[in-house]
Coordinates of C-alpha atoms in Angstrom, one line a residue:
A1 CA -4.1 14.9 11.4
Q2 CA -2.1 18.0 12.3
K3 CA 1.1 15.8 12.3
I4 CA 0.4 14.4 8.9
L5 CA -0.6 17.7 7.2
G6 CA 2.0 19.8 9.0
A7 CA -0.5 22.5 9.7
P8 CA -3.3 23.3 12.2
V9 CA -6.6 21.6 11.5
K10 CA -10.3 22.3 12.1
D11 CA -12.3 20.1 14.4
A12 CA -13.1 16.6 13.2
M13 CA -16.0 16.2 10.8
I14 CA -17.8 12.8 11.5
T15 CA -20.1 11.3 8.9
H16 CA -21.8 7.9 8.7
D17 CA -22.2 5.9 5.5
V18 CA -25.1 3.5 5.1
G19 CA -26.0 1.1 2.4
F20 CA -23.6 -1.4 0.8
A21 CA -20.9 -1.0 3.4
P22 CA -21.9 1.1 6.5
G23 CA -19.0 2.9 8.1
T24 CA -17.9 5.8 10.1
K25 CA -15.7 8.6 8.4
C26 CA -13.6 11.0 10.4
S27 CA -12.2 13.9 8.3
Y28 CA -9.9 16.7 9.2
F29 CA -9.3 19.9 7.0
T30 CA -6.6 22.5 7.3
A31 CA -7.6 25.5 9.4
A32 CA -5.9 28.1 7.3
P33 CA -7.9 29.9 4.5
M34 CA -7.4 28.3 1.1
E35 CA -5.5 31.4 -0.1
V36 CA -3.0 31.0 2.7
A37 CA -2.6 27.3 2.7
G38 CA -2.5 27.0 -1.1
G39 CA -5.5 24.8 -1.2
V40 CA -7.8 22.7 1.0
W41 CA -5.8 19.8 2.5
S42 CA -7.4 17.0 4.3
V43 CA -6.8 13.7 6.1
S44 CA -9.8 11.1 6.4
V45 CA -10.1 7.7 8.0
E46 CA -13.1 5.5 7.4
V47 CA -13.8 2.6 9.6
F48 CA -15.9 -0.5 8.7
D49 CA -16.4 -2.9 11.5
Q50 CA -18.5 -6.0 12.0
A51 CA -20.6 -4.4 14.8
T52 CA -21.7 -1.6 12.4
F53 CA -22.4 -4.1 9.7
D54 CA -24.5 -6.2 12.0
K55 CA -26.4 -3.2 13.5
Q56 CA -27.1 -1.3 10.3
G57 CA -27.2 -4.2 7.8
S58 CA -25.0 -4.5 4.8
Y59 CA -24.8 -5.9 1.3
F60 CA -21.6 -7.7 2.5
K61 CA -21.5 -10.2 5.2
S62 CA -18.3 -8.7 6.7
P63 CA -15.9 -5.8 6.3
S64 CA -13.4 -8.5 5.1
Q65 CA -15.7 -9.5 2.3
A66 CA -16.2 -5.8 1.4
Y67 CA -12.5 -5.2 1.3
H68 CA -11.8 -8.1 -1.0
R69 CA -14.7 -7.2 -3.3
G70 CA -13.3 -3.7 -3.4
Y71 CA -9.8 -5.0 -4.2
K72 CA -11.3 -7.3 -7.0
A73 CA -13.2 -4.4 -8.5
A74 CA -10.2 -2.1 -8.4
T75 CA -7.9 -4.6 -10.1
S76 CA -10.4 -5.6 -12.7
V77 CA -10.6 -2.0 -14.1
G78 CA -7.3 -2.5 -15.9
T79 CA -5.5 0.6 -14.6
N80 CA -2.0 0.6 -13.1
E81 CA -3.1 2.7 -10.1
V82 CA -3.8 -0.3 -7.8
K83 CA -0.7 -1.2 -5.8
D84 CA -0.4 -3.9 -3.1
V85 CA 1.1 -2.3 0.0
A86 CA 3.1 -4.7 2.2
G87 CA 3.6 -4.3 5.9
V88 CA 0.4 -2.5 6.7
G89 CA -2.2 -4.5 8.6
D90 CA -3.1 -8.0 7.4
S91 CA -3.5 -6.7 3.8
A92 CA -3.5 -3.4 2.1
Y93 CA -3.8 -1.8 -1.3
W94 CA -3.6 1.7 -2.8
N95 CA -6.2 2.5 -5.4
G96 CA -4.6 5.8 -6.5
H97 CA -6.5 7.9 -4.0
V98 CA -7.2 5.8 -0.9
L99 CA -5.2 3.3 1.1
A100 CA -7.6 0.4 2.0
V101 CA -6.3 -1.6 4.9
L102 CA -7.8 -4.9 6.4
D103 CA -6.6 -5.6 9.9
R104 CA -8.2 -8.1 12.3
G105 CA -11.5 -8.1 10.4
V106 CA -11.8 -4.3 10.3
E107 CA -11.4 -2.3 7.0
L108 CA -9.9 1.1 7.1
D109 CA -9.9 3.5 4.2
L110 CA -7.3 6.3 4.7
A111 CA -6.8 9.3 2.4
V112 CA -4.4 12.2 2.7
H113 CA -4.6 15.2 0.3
A114 CA -1.9 17.8 1.1
N115 CA 0.5 20.3 -0.3
F116 CA 3.6 18.2 -0.7
H117 CA 5.5 21.1 -2.3
I118 CA 6.2 19.1 -5.5
P119 CA 8.1 21.3 -8.0
P120 CA 6.4 22.1 -11.3
G121 CA 7.2 19.8 -14.2
P122 CA 5.5 17.6 -16.8
G123 CA 2.0 16.6 -15.8
E124 CA 2.7 12.8 -15.6
K125 CA 5.8 13.4 -13.4
V126 CA 3.9 15.7 -11.0
D127 CA 0.9 13.3 -10.8
A128 CA 3.3 10.4 -10.1
E129 CA 5.1 12.3 -7.4
E130 CA 1.9 13.5 -5.8
D131 CA 0.5 9.9 -5.8
A132 CA 3.7 8.6 -4.2
A133 CA 3.6 11.4 -1.6
E134 CA -0.1 10.7 -0.8
L135 CA 0.6 6.9 -0.5
H136 CA 3.5 7.6 1.8
A137 CA 1.5 9.9 4.0
A138 CA -1.5 7.5 4.2
T139 CA 0.8 4.6 5.0
D140 CA 2.5 6.6 7.7
L141 CA -0.9 7.6 9.2
A142 CA -1.9 3.9 9.2
K143 CA 1.3 2.6 10.8
T144 CA 2.0 5.3 13.3
I145 CA -1.5 6.5 14.4
V146 CA -4.5 4.4 13.3
L147 CA -3.4 0.8 13.6
P148 CA -1.7 1.3 17.0
R149 CA -5.0 2.6 18.3
L150 CA -7.0 -0.2 16.7
E151 CA -4.8 -2.6 18.6
K152 CA -6.0 -1.1 21.9
L153 CA -9.7 -1.6 21.2

């Protein structure tokens, strides 16, 4: 998380989702006070695996089914925010806030919110640059840190 955010982070915050798609989320927040850092910046990775689905029960039969239903729901809304992301896991898409990755039956949801030092400008331009920077950071997180560790499990 420190590598992705470029600043020291607090200890990991672990939470567990229950319900439709049970998973485990690990979040990191910058350690510096908001006034010093210019905001609260974070990295989060949520893991949805078959063992958790089987143990806790789920509306979906598998993380793969949950991933595909999430993709279908995101693309049916009619916004331009959803983008397929090639070269990450078996399948991946960006919904404008989270990079959802399906790899070997495990769904990963990755989000990075950071100060990317985007210069001031028209709102749409700044939003588009921030979106691109967050997608790039989440993709980098997936490719360089999370997916290589998933391979070792």
